[in-house]
PDB file of C-alpha atoms in Angstrom:
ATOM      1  CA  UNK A   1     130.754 124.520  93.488  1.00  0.00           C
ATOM      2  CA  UNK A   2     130.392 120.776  94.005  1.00  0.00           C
ATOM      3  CA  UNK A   3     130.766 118.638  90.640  1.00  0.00           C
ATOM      4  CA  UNK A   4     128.437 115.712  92.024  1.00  0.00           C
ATOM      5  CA  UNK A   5     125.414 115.945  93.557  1.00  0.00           C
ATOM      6  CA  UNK A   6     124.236 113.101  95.789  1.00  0.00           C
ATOM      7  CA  UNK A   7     120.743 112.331  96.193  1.00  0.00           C
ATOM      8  CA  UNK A   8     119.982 110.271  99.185  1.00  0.00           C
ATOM      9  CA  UNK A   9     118.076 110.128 102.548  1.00  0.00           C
ATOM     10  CA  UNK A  10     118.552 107.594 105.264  1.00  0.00           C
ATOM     11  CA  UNK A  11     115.965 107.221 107.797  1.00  0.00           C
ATOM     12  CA  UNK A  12     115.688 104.703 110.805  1.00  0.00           C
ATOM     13  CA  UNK A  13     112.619 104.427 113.047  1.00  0.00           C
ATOM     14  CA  UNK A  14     109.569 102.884 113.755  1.00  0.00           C
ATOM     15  CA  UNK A  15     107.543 100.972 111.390  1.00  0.00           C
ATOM     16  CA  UNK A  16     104.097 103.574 111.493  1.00  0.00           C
ATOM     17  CA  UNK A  17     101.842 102.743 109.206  1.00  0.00           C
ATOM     18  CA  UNK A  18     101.731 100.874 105.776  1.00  0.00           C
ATOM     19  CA  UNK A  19      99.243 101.205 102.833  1.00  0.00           C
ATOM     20  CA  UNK A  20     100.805  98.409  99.762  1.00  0.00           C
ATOM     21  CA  UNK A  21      99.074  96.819  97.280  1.00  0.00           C
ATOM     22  CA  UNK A  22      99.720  93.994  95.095  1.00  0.00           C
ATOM     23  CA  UNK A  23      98.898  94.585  91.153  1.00  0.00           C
ATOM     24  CA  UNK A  24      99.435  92.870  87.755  1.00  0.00           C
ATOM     25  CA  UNK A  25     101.334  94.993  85.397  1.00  0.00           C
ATOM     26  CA  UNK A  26      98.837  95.334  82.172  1.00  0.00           C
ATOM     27  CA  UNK A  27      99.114  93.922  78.442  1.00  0.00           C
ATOM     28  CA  UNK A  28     100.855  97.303  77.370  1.00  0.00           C
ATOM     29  CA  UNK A  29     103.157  97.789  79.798  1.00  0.00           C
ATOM     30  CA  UNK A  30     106.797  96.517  78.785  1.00  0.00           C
ATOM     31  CA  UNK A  31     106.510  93.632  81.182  1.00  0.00           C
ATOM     32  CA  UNK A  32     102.527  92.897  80.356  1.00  0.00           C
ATOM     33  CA  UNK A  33     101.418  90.371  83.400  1.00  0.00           C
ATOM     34  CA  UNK A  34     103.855  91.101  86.006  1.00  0.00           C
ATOM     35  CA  UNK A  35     103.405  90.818  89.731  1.00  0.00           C
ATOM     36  CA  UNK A  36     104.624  94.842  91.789  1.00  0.00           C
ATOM     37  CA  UNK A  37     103.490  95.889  94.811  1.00  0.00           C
ATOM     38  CA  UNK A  38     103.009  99.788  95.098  1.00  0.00           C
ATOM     39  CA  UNK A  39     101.972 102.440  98.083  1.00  0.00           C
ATOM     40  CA  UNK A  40     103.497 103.904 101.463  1.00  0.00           C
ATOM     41  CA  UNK A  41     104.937 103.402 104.164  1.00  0.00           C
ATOM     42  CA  UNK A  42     105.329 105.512 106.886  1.00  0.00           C
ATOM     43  CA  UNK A  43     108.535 105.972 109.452  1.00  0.00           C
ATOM     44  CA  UNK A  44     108.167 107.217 113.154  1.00  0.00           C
ATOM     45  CA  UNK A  45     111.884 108.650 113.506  1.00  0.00           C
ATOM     46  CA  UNK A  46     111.214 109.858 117.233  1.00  0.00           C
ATOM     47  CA  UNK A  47     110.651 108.098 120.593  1.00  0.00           C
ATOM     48  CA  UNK A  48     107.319 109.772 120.486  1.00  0.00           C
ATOM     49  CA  UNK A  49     106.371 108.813 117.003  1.00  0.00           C
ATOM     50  CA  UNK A  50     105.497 112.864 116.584  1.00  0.00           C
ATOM     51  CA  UNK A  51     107.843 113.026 114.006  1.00  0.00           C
ATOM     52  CA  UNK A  52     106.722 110.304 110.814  1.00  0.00           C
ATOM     53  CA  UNK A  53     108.234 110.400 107.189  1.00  0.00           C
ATOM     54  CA  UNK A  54     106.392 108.637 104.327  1.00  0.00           C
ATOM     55  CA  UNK A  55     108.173 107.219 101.786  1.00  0.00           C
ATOM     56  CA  UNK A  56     106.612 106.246  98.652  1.00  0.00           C
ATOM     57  CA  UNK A  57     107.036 102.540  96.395  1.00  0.00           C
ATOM     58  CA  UNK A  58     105.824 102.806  92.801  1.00  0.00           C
ATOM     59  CA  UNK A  59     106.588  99.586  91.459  1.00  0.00           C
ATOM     60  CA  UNK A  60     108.634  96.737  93.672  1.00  0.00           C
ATOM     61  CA  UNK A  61     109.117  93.501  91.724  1.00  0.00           C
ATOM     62  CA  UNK A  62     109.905  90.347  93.303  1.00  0.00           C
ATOM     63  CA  UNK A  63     113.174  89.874  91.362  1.00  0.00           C
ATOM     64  CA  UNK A  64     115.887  91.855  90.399  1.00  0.00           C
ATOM     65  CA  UNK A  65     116.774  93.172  87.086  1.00  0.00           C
ATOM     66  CA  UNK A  66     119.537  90.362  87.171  1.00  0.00           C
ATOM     67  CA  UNK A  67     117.089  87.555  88.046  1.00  0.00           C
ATOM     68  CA  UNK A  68     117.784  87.281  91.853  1.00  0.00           C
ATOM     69  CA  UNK A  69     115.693  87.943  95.011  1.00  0.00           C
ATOM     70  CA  UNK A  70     114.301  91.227  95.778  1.00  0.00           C
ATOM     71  CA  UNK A  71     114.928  91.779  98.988  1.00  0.00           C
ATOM     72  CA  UNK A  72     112.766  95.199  99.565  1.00  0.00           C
ATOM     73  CA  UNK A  73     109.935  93.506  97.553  1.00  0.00           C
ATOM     74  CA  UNK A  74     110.332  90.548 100.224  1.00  0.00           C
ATOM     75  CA  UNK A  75     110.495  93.294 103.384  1.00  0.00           C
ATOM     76  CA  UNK A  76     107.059  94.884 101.971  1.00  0.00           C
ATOM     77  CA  UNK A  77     105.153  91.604 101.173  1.00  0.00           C
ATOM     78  CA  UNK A  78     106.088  91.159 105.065  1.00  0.00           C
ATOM     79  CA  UNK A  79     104.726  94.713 105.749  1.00  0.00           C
ATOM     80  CA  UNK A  80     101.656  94.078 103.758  1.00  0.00           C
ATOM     81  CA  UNK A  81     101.110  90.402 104.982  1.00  0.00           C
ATOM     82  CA  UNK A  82     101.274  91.595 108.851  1.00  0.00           C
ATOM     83  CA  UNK A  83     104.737  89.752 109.899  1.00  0.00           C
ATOM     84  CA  UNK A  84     106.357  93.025 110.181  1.00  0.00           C
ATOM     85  CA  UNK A  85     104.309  94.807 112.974  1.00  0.00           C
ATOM     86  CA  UNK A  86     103.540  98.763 112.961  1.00  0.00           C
ATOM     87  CA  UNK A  87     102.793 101.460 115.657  1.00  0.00           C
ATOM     88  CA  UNK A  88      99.482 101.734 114.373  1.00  0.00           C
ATOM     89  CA  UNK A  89      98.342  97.989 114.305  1.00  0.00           C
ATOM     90  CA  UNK A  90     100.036  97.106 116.976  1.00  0.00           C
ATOM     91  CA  UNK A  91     101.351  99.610 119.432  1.00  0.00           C
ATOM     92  CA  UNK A  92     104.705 101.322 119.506  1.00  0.00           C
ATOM     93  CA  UNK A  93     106.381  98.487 121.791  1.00  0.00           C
ATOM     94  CA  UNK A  94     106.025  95.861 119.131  1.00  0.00           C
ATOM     95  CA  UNK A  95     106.253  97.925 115.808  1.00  0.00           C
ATOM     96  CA  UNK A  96     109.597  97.013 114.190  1.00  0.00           C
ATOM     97  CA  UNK A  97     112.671  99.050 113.659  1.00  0.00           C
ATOM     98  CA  UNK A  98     113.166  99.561 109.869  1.00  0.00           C
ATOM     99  CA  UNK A  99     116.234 101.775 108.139  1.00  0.00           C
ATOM    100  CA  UNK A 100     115.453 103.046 104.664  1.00  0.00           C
ATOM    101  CA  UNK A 101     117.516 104.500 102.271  1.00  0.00           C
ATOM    102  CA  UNK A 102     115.662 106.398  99.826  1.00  0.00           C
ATOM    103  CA  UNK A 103     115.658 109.445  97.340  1.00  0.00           C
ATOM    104  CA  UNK A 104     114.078 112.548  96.924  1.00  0.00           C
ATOM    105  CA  UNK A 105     111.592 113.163  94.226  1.00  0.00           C
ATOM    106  CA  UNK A 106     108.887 115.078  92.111  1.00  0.00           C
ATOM    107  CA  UNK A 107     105.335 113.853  91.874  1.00  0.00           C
ATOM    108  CA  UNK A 108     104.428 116.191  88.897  1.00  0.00           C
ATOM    109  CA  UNK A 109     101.226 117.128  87.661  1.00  0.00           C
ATOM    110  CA  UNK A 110      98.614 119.109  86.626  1.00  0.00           C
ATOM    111  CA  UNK A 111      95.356 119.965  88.793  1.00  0.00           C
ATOM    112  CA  UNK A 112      91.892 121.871  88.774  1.00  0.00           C
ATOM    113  CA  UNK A 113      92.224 124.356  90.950  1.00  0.00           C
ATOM    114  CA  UNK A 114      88.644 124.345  92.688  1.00  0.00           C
ATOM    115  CA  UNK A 115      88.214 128.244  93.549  1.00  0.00           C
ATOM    116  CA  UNK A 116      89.312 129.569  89.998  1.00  0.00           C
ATOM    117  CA  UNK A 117      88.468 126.298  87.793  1.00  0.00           C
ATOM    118  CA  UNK A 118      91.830 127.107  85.955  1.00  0.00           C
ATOM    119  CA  UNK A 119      94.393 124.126  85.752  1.00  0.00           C
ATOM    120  CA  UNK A 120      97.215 124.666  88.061  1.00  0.00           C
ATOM    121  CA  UNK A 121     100.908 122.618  87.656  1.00  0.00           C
ATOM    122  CA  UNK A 122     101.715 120.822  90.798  1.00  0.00           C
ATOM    123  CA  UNK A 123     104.784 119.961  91.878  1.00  0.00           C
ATOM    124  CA  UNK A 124     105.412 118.046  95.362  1.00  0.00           C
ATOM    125  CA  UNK A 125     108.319 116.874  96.958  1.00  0.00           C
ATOM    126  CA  UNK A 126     108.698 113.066  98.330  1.00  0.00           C
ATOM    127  CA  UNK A 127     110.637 110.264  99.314  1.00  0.00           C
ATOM    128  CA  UNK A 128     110.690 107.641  96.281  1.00  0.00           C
ATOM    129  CA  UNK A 129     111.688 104.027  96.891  1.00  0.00           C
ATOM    130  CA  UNK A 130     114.568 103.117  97.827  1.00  0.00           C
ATOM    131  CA  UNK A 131     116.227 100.314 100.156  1.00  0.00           C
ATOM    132  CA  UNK A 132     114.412  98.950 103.558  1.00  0.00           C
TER     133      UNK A 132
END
């Protein structure tokens, strides 16, 4: 059996389609006023953009733990501010070519279930930050 396992996913492909916001961490959070941006973007990883992988961005500051740039938090500010182009907004010949490298994780949680009324735990899988 393999002693380490390695998390990771690299993708390259299309810019598709972005949903970011910008947001102010709040006064009880451990760094109260703080700038993040947060969402998804989306990856068309075919010529055909049939095939499109979403990877999701909780919190993106614009520096580093260390005090220096953040280069993803740059990349999606571009994304979000329209000077990266995507296959939706602008048309597969002028989206740009990102690579990501990203990991797989649980978005956990407990639901209504609408039929029966009883709560249900939800578990599903996706693509959590990461490099682009």
């Amino acid at each position: 059996m393999k002693k380490k396992m390695i998390n990771q996913m690299h993708l390259e492909g299309l810019l598709y389609e972005a949903n970011l916001e910008l947001k102010t961490s709040g006064a009880a959070s451990k760094n109260p006023g703080t700038e993040y941006l947060t969402g998804k973007i989306s990856v068309a990883t075919d010529s055909e953009c049939l095939n499109v992988v979403e990877v999701n961005y909780t919190y993106v500051t614009a520096t580093t733990k260390n005090g220096g740039e953040n280069k993803t938090y740059t990349t999606l500010k571009n994304i979000m501010d329209g000077l990266l182009k995507t296959v939706m907004r602008d048309g597969k010949e002028n989206a740009t070519l990102v690579r990501v490298d990203t990991v797989i994780g649980l978005n956990e949680f407990y639901s209504e279930n609408r039929q029966t009324g009883a709560e249900e735990f939800v578990s599903v899988k996706r693509n959590d930050g990461g490099f682009i």
